[in-house]
Amino acid sequence: MNELTILTTLAVVHFVALMSPGPDFALVVQNATRYGRQTGLYIALGLSCGILLHSLLSLTGVSYLVHQQPTLFALLQLAGGSYLFYLGYGALKGTWAKINSPTTTEQESEPTSLLLSNKRQAFSRGFATNILNPKALVFFVSLMSSLVPATMSLSGKGIALIILWSLSLLWFSFLAWALSTQRMQRKIKSLAIYIDGLCGLLFSFIGLSILWQSTTALAAQF
């Protein structure tokens, strides 16, 4: 395949993966619907920067080396699974509090200091959610090893990184924008508690499954 075909295939595969439900998708949905457009856009920027770093590490072979070290990869899974479970637990805890206090307003039930209204905090949440997800590491190792040949030119690899980053930023930014329009906000306001609950369950399930995999892998080595 020539480089144009490789880059086109890479873009299509990556975009399809971006649209599939997962921690990144859920994070944007949960926070854009609750805290608004600015928070959603900075989370999108954080996620896309995490994807850029994953892509760079995979392209240079660092992620492959990590994946080939069972103990190191299991520890990464442990950290990532714990973080995703932490996000899920927080969302479920907030949902449970609202169910038990239905008359409490959102502002009253959540202290301002805990909201993702800070740009740096929103960016960090997006970046950490992506970079600590071991499934993302495996995905990009597989994507780069199968589609990007070692003989590809340096400019071609640079364009590949730009494509992966820009597609991620555009998709998650569009998602944040679409979910934070006034019309959409009015429609989903009554569904906020269900969105939080579903996202909490998704984070918790993925986090626990990763934790189970990591503990099983570590136990098998000792």
Coordinates of C-alpha atoms in Angstrom, one line a residue:
M1 CA 0.0 0.0 0.0
N2 CA 1.1 3.5 -0.7
E3 CA 1.2 6.1 2.1
L4 CA -2.0 7.8 1.1
T5 CA -3.9 4.5 1.3
I6 CA -2.3 3.7 4.7
L7 CA -3.2 7.1 6.1
T8 CA -6.8 6.9 4.8
T9 CA -7.2 3.4 6.3
L10 CA -5.8 4.6 9.6
A11 CA -8.2 7.5 9.7
V12 CA -11.2 5.4 9.0
V13 CA -10.3 2.7 11.5
H14 CA -9.6 5.3 14.2
F15 CA -12.8 7.3 13.6
V16 CA -14.9 4.2 13.8
A17 CA -13.2 3.4 17.1
L18 CA -13.8 6.9 18.4
M19 CA -17.5 6.6 17.9
S20 CA -17.8 3.3 19.8
P21 CA -19.0 3.7 23.4
G22 CA -16.2 3.7 26.0
P23 CA -14.7 5.7 28.8
D24 CA -13.7 8.6 26.6
F25 CA -17.2 8.8 25.0
A26 CA -18.9 8.5 28.4
L27 CA -16.7 11.2 30.0
V28 CA -17.6 13.8 27.4
V29 CA -21.3 12.9 27.5
Q30 CA -21.5 13.0 31.3
N31 CA -19.6 16.3 31.7
A32 CA -20.8 18.2 28.7
T33 CA -24.4 17.6 29.6
R34 CA -23.9 18.6 33.3
Y35 CA -21.3 21.3 33.3
G36 CA -21.6 22.9 29.8
R37 CA -19.7 23.5 26.6
Q38 CA -16.4 24.9 28.0
T39 CA -15.9 21.9 30.3
G40 CA -16.8 19.5 27.5
L41 CA -14.3 21.1 25.1
Y42 CA -11.4 21.1 27.5
I43 CA -12.2 17.4 28.3
A44 CA -12.1 16.8 24.5
L45 CA -8.7 18.6 24.3
G46 CA -7.4 16.4 27.2
L47 CA -8.6 13.2 25.6
S48 CA -7.1 14.1 22.2
C49 CA -3.8 14.9 23.8
G50 CA -3.9 11.5 25.6
I51 CA -4.6 9.9 22.2
L52 CA -1.7 11.8 20.7
L53 CA 0.7 10.6 23.4
H54 CA -0.5 7.0 23.0
S55 CA 0.0 7.2 19.2
L56 CA 3.5 8.6 19.6
L57 CA 4.5 6.0 22.2
S58 CA 3.1 3.2 19.9
L59 CA 4.8 4.7 16.8
T60 CA 8.2 4.8 18.6
G61 CA 7.8 1.3 20.0
V62 CA 7.6 2.3 23.7
S63 CA 4.0 1.0 24.2
Y64 CA 5.0 -2.3 22.5
L65 CA 7.8 -2.8 25.0
V66 CA 5.4 -2.0 27.9
H67 CA 2.9 -4.5 26.5
Q68 CA 5.6 -7.2 26.2
Q69 CA 6.5 -6.8 30.0
P70 CA 3.7 -8.7 31.9
T71 CA 4.4 -7.2 35.3
L72 CA 4.7 -3.6 34.0
F73 CA 1.6 -3.9 31.9
A74 CA -0.3 -5.5 34.8
L75 CA 0.7 -2.5 37.0
L76 CA -0.5 -0.1 34.3
Q77 CA -3.8 -2.0 34.2
L78 CA -4.0 -1.8 38.0
A79 CA -3.5 2.0 37.9
G80 CA -5.9 2.5 35.0
G81 CA -8.6 0.2 36.3
S82 CA -8.4 1.9 39.7
Y83 CA -8.8 5.4 38.2
L84 CA -11.8 4.4 36.0
F85 CA -13.5 2.7 39.0
Y86 CA -12.8 5.9 41.0
L87 CA -14.7 7.9 38.3
G88 CA -17.5 5.4 38.3
Y89 CA -17.8 5.3 42.1
G90 CA -18.0 9.1 42.2
A91 CA -20.7 9.3 39.6
L92 CA -22.8 6.6 41.3
K93 CA -22.3 8.2 44.7
G94 CA -23.6 11.5 43.3
T95 CA -26.5 9.8 41.6
W96 CA -27.5 8.0 44.8
A97 CA -27.3 11.3 46.8
K98 CA -29.7 12.9 44.3
I99 CA -32.1 10.0 44.5
N100 CA -32.2 10.2 48.2
S101 CA -32.6 14.0 48.2
P102 CA -34.7 14.8 45.1
T103 CA -35.6 18.3 46.3
T104 CA -31.9 19.3 46.5
T105 CA -30.8 21.4 43.6
E106 CA -27.7 20.4 41.6
Q107 CA -25.7 23.4 42.9
E108 CA -26.6 22.6 46.5
S109 CA -25.8 18.9 46.2
E110 CA -22.4 19.5 44.6
P111 CA -19.9 22.0 46.1
T112 CA -18.5 24.4 43.6
S113 CA -15.0 23.2 44.3
L114 CA -15.9 19.7 43.1
L115 CA -17.3 20.8 39.8
L116 CA -15.3 20.4 36.6
S117 CA -15.6 24.1 35.9
N118 CA -11.9 24.7 36.0
K119 CA -10.2 24.4 32.6
R120 CA -7.1 22.7 33.9
Q121 CA -9.1 20.2 35.9
A122 CA -11.3 19.4 32.9
F123 CA -8.3 18.9 30.6
S124 CA -6.5 16.8 33.3
R125 CA -9.6 14.6 33.7
G126 CA -9.8 14.0 30.0
F127 CA -6.0 13.3 29.6
A128 CA -5.8 11.0 32.6
T129 CA -8.9 9.0 31.5
N130 CA -7.4 8.3 28.1
I131 CA -3.7 7.8 29.0
L132 CA -4.4 5.5 32.0
N133 CA -6.8 3.3 30.0
P134 CA -4.7 0.1 29.2
K135 CA -7.2 -0.8 26.5
A136 CA -6.2 2.3 24.6
L137 CA -2.5 1.2 24.8
V138 CA -3.4 -2.2 23.3
F139 CA -5.5 -0.6 20.6
F140 CA -2.8 1.8 19.4
V141 CA -0.1 -0.9 19.6
S142 CA -2.3 -3.1 17.3
L143 CA -3.3 -0.1 15.1
M144 CA 0.3 1.1 14.5
S145 CA 1.9 -2.3 14.1
S146 CA -0.7 -3.5 11.6
L147 CA -1.2 -0.4 9.5
V148 CA 2.0 1.7 9.8
P149 CA 5.0 -0.1 8.3
A150 CA 8.5 0.6 9.7
T151 CA 9.6 1.8 6.3
M152 CA 7.1 4.6 6.2
S153 CA 8.7 8.0 5.8
L154 CA 9.1 10.3 8.7
S155 CA 6.7 12.8 7.2
G156 CA 4.1 10.1 6.7
K157 CA 4.4 9.1 10.3
G158 CA 4.1 12.8 11.3
I159 CA 0.9 13.1 9.2
A160 CA -0.4 9.9 10.8
L161 CA 0.0 11.5 14.3
I162 CA -1.7 14.7 13.2
I163 CA -4.6 12.7 11.7
L164 CA -5.2 10.7 14.9
W165 CA -5.0 13.8 17.1
S166 CA -7.1 16.0 14.9
L167 CA -9.9 13.4 14.3
S168 CA -10.0 12.8 18.1
L169 CA -10.2 16.5 18.9
L170 CA -12.9 17.2 16.2
W171 CA -15.1 14.3 17.2
F172 CA -15.1 14.9 20.9
S173 CA -15.4 18.6 20.5
F174 CA -18.4 18.1 18.2
L175 CA -19.9 15.8 20.8
A176 CA -19.4 18.3 23.5
W177 CA -20.8 21.1 21.4
A178 CA -23.9 19.1 20.3
L179 CA -24.7 18.1 23.9
S180 CA -24.3 21.6 25.3
T181 CA -26.6 23.6 23.1
Q182 CA -29.5 25.3 24.9
R183 CA -32.1 23.2 23.1
M184 CA -30.3 19.9 24.0
Q185 CA -29.7 21.1 27.6
R186 CA -33.4 21.7 28.0
K187 CA -34.2 18.2 26.6
I188 CA -31.7 16.3 28.8
K189 CA -32.0 18.3 32.0
S190 CA -34.5 15.8 33.4
L191 CA -32.4 12.9 32.2
A192 CA -29.2 14.1 33.9
I193 CA -29.5 11.7 36.8
Y194 CA -29.9 8.8 34.5
I195 CA -26.9 9.9 32.4
D196 CA -24.8 10.1 35.5
G197 CA -26.0 6.7 36.6
L198 CA -25.3 5.0 33.3
C199 CA -21.9 6.6 32.9
G200 CA -21.1 5.6 36.5
L201 CA -22.0 2.0 35.8
L202 CA -19.9 2.0 32.6
F203 CA -16.9 3.4 34.3
S204 CA -17.3 1.0 37.2
F205 CA -17.8 -2.0 35.0
I206 CA -14.8 -1.3 32.8
G207 CA -12.6 -0.4 35.8
L208 CA -13.5 -3.6 37.7
S209 CA -12.9 -5.7 34.6
I210 CA -9.5 -4.2 34.1
L211 CA -8.7 -4.6 37.8
W212 CA -9.7 -8.3 37.6
Q213 CA -7.4 -8.8 34.6
S214 CA -4.5 -7.1 36.3
T215 CA -4.8 -8.9 39.6
T216 CA -5.2 -12.2 37.7
A217 CA -2.1 -11.5 35.6
L218 CA 0.0 -10.5 38.7
A219 CA -1.2 -13.6 40.7
A220 CA -0.1 -15.8 37.8
Q221 CA 3.4 -14.5 37.9
F222 CA 4.0 -15.3 41.6

